[in-house]
Structures are given as structure tokens and as C-alpha cells.
Amino acid sequence: MEKRKGLINLIKLENEDYVLIQHNGVKSYGGNQSWWNKDNAVLCDHGCGIISMCDLELYLKKHNSFETMTYWEYKRYVDDASKSRYDMGIAKKRKDLGLVPMTMMRGLKGETDIRNSKIKWAPSLNSNKTKEYIIDMLSRDIPVVASYYVFNKNNKLNLCSYNIKSATMKSEKEIKAHYFNITGLAVYNQKEYLCISSWGKKYYINYDEWAEKLSFFSNILLIK
């Protein structure tokens, strides 16, 4: 039997456009913290957690409408959230750390209709169990807020783009301390990849490479 070539989607969100934002004639796949480079240095440098939580909120609230948000609508939404429910604090050390899980969970419960759901950060350090959680959330059409954080900064994680025409995967950039949102699970060359939203683009990360560093700091936000 001939093996299928290219990327094979195993599971993905119902709205393939995810959170669609129109900016300078380009449609963004979720928010981009660099949009704050001129007016909020803290959010630009350390706001990936806030972007992830706001995108999750917006998907849960609006994903059935398939609406495209404007750049300014999105910025207002994030600015309000960063001041009200996702405050990173005043201390410089706290800002460098970014958004902490306790603030994420408290803010999400207060803003969405999942108050009766179980919300937990880092529900497991087991790779297979974590994958089960991811698949379960995606099957319920819930984006998965996730992170990659390593103390050895040489252990960077590749973010890859997929070229449909050539059916090839290409490494685009590396991360060492970052929040992102998982929107799907796929197979490429017999390896599993997570489809993610980061900096307003769709990327892919090798699941085993990410899961190898599972810890309290590299994990997911479970909504059950």
C-alpha cells in the first residue's frame, strides 16, 4: 500500500481560519504581540500569554460567526483584557516572567461561560496523557493554550511552516520561552505535528520535540 505524502490532518478546530484579524490588507491567524511595539513595550516583549488567552476567549465567543475582526477591534479587546483580567503586575521580574497560570485561569473563568468547567494548568507531565487532553479539547472545538519554556536556552523549539504546493515542511524560527495556541494535530513524514497560532501565523511544531520538555513551565491549559 502506497504511503500518503504531505501533511495529513488528524484533528482540527471547526473554524479553520481560527481568529481572523485584518491588518494592513493581510488576514492574521490569531493575534500578534508585535503589534504593540510602539505603544506597549511590556506587552510586545512579554505579552504572548495575554494574546493566547484573548484568542481563546474570542474563539469561544465568536467562532460560529466566522467574523473577521479589524486590527483596531482586536487591539482594544487585548488592551482591555491586559488591564482588567490578565494583568502581569508592576514588578520588572514579574513582567519578564509574563502571564502566570493562576491569573490565566482566574481571568478566563470570569470572562467566558465555562465557569463550571474544570480548568487546570499543567494537568500531566506524561506525553501520551497530554496528547489525549489536546485531542479531547480540539474534538470539543476548544483551542489549547500551551507553552514552551526551558531553562537551558540552547534547547530551542523549531516553528515550521508547511508549503502545500511542494508538500514540504520548513523551519522558520525558534522559541525558548513562549505561549502559543494549539489549533490542530497532523502527521507529516510519519511524525506528529501540532498546528499552532503564534505571532499571527500558522506554524507546526514536532510533538515529540515539544513533549520531551514537558514540565510545569512547558505544558497546556486544560479545560474539561
Coordinates of N, CA, C and O in Angstrom, one line a residue, residues 33 40-53 81-82 85-106 121 145-149 153 177-180 216-217:
Q33 N 1.6 39.8 19.1 CA 2.1 40.8 20.2 C 3.0 41.9 19.7 O 3.1 42.9 20.3
N40 N 3.3 49.8 23.7 CA 3.4 49.0 24.9 C 4.5 48.0 24.9 O 4.3 46.8 24.4
A41 N 5.7 48.4 25.3 CA 6.9 47.5 25.2 C 6.7 46.2 26.0 O 7.2 45.2 25.6
V42 N 6.1 46.3 27.2 CA 5.9 45.1 28.0 C 5.0 44.1 27.3 O 5.4 42.9 27.2
L43 N 3.9 44.5 26.7 CA 3.0 43.6 26.0 C 3.7 43.1 24.8 O 3.6 41.9 24.4
C44 N 4.5 43.9 24.1 CA 5.2 43.5 22.9 C 6.2 42.4 23.2 O 6.4 41.4 22.5
D45 N 7.0 42.6 24.3 CA 8.1 41.7 24.7 C 7.6 40.5 25.4 O 8.2 39.4 25.3
H46 N 6.6 40.6 26.3 CA 6.2 39.5 27.2 C 4.7 39.2 27.2 O 4.2 38.6 28.1
G47 N 4.0 39.7 26.2 CA 2.6 39.5 26.2 C 2.0 38.3 25.5 O 0.8 38.3 25.2
C48 N 2.8 37.3 25.1 CA 2.3 36.2 24.4 C 1.2 35.4 25.2 O 0.3 34.9 24.5
G49 N 1.3 35.4 26.5 CA 0.3 34.7 27.3 C -1.0 35.5 27.2 O -2.1 34.8 27.1
I50 N -1.0 36.8 27.2 CA -2.2 37.6 27.1 C -2.8 37.4 25.7 O -4.1 37.2 25.6
I51 N -2.0 37.4 24.7 CA -2.5 37.1 23.3 C -3.2 35.8 23.2 O -4.3 35.6 22.7
S52 N -2.6 34.7 23.8 CA -3.1 33.4 23.8 C -4.5 33.3 24.5 O -5.4 32.7 24.0
M53 N -4.6 34.0 25.6 CA -5.8 33.9 26.4 C -6.9 34.7 25.7 O -8.1 34.3 25.6
A81 N -8.3 43.6 28.2 CA -8.0 42.4 28.9 C -6.7 42.5 29.7 O -6.7 42.0 30.9
S82 N -5.7 43.2 29.2 CA -4.4 43.3 29.9 C -4.5 44.2 31.1 O -3.7 44.0 32.0
R85 N -8.3 41.7 33.5 CA -8.2 40.3 34.0 C -6.9 39.6 33.8 O -6.6 38.5 34.3
Y86 N -6.0 40.1 32.9 CA -4.7 39.5 32.6 C -3.6 40.4 32.9 O -2.6 40.6 32.1
D87 N -3.6 41.1 34.1 CA -2.5 42.0 34.5 C -1.3 41.2 34.8 O -1.3 40.3 35.6
M88 N -0.1 41.6 34.2 CA 1.1 40.9 34.5 C 1.8 41.4 35.7 O 2.9 40.9 36.1
G89 N 1.3 42.5 36.3 CA 1.9 43.1 37.5 C 2.8 44.2 37.2 O 3.1 44.5 36.0
I90 N 3.3 44.9 38.2 CA 4.2 46.1 38.1 C 5.7 45.7 38.1 O 6.5 46.3 37.4
A91 N 6.0 44.8 39.0 CA 7.5 44.5 39.2 C 8.1 44.0 37.9 O 7.5 43.3 37.1
K92 N 9.3 44.4 37.7 CA 10.1 44.1 36.5 C 10.2 42.6 36.3 O 10.1 42.0 35.3
K93 N 10.5 41.9 37.5 CA 10.7 40.4 37.4 C 9.4 39.8 37.0 O 9.5 38.8 36.2
R94 N 8.3 40.2 37.4 CA 7.0 39.6 37.1 C 6.8 39.9 35.6 O 6.2 39.0 34.9
K95 N 7.1 41.0 35.0 CA 6.9 41.3 33.6 C 7.7 40.3 32.8 O 7.3 39.8 31.7
D96 N 9.0 40.1 33.2 CA 9.9 39.2 32.4 C 9.3 37.8 32.4 O 9.5 37.0 31.4
L97 N 8.6 37.4 33.5 CA 8.0 36.1 33.5 C 6.8 36.0 32.6 O 6.5 34.9 32.1
G98 N 6.1 37.1 32.4 CA 4.9 37.0 31.6 C 3.7 36.7 32.4 O 3.7 36.8 33.6
L99 N 2.7 36.2 31.8 CA 1.4 35.9 32.4 C 1.5 34.6 33.2 O 2.0 33.6 32.6
V100 N 1.1 34.6 34.4 CA 1.2 33.3 35.2 C -0.1 32.5 35.1 O -1.1 33.1 35.0
P101 N 0.0 31.2 35.3 CA -1.2 30.4 35.1 C -2.3 30.7 36.0 O -3.5 30.6 35.6
M102 N -2.1 31.1 37.3 CA -3.2 31.4 38.2 C -4.0 32.6 37.6 O -5.2 32.6 37.7
T103 N -3.3 33.6 37.1 CA -4.0 34.7 36.5 C -4.8 34.3 35.3 O -5.9 34.8 35.0
M104 N -4.2 33.4 34.5 CA -4.9 32.9 33.3 C -6.2 32.2 33.6 O -7.2 32.5 33.0
M105 N -6.1 31.3 34.6 CA -7.3 30.6 34.9 C -8.4 31.5 35.5 O -9.6 31.3 35.2
R106 N -8.0 32.4 36.4 CA -9.0 33.3 37.1 C -9.6 34.2 36.0 O -10.8 34.4 36.0
W121 N -3.9 24.2 34.9 CA -2.6 24.3 34.2 C -1.7 23.1 34.5 O -1.7 22.6 35.6
V145 N -4.4 26.5 24.9 CA -3.3 27.4 25.2 C -2.1 26.5 25.7 O -2.3 25.7 26.6
A146 N -1.0 26.7 25.2 CA 0.2 25.9 25.5 C 1.4 26.8 25.7 O 1.4 28.0 25.3
S147 N 2.5 26.2 26.2 CA 3.8 27.0 26.4 C 5.0 26.1 26.1 O 4.9 24.9 26.1
Y148 N 6.1 26.8 25.8 CA 7.4 26.1 25.8 C 8.3 27.0 26.5 O 8.6 28.1 26.1
Y149 N 8.9 26.5 27.6 CA 9.8 27.2 28.4 C 10.9 26.3 28.9 O 10.6 25.3 29.6
K153 N 18.7 27.6 27.5 CA 18.3 28.3 26.3 C 18.8 27.8 25.0 O 18.4 28.2 23.9
A177 N 11.0 30.5 25.2 CA 10.1 30.9 26.3 C 8.9 31.6 25.6 O 9.0 32.8 25.3
H178 N 7.8 30.8 25.4 CA 6.7 31.4 24.6 C 5.4 30.7 24.9 O 5.4 29.5 25.1
Y179 N 4.3 31.4 24.9 CA 2.9 30.9 24.9 C 2.4 30.9 23.4 O 2.8 31.8 22.6
F180 N 1.6 29.9 23.1 CA 1.0 29.8 21.8 C -0.3 29.0 21.9 O -0.6 28.4 23.0
F216 N 6.2 21.9 34.5 CA 5.1 22.9 34.9 C 5.2 24.1 34.0 O 4.2 24.7 33.7
F217 N 6.4 24.4 33.4 CA 6.6 25.6 32.6 C 6.3 25.3 31.1 O 5.9 26.3 30.4

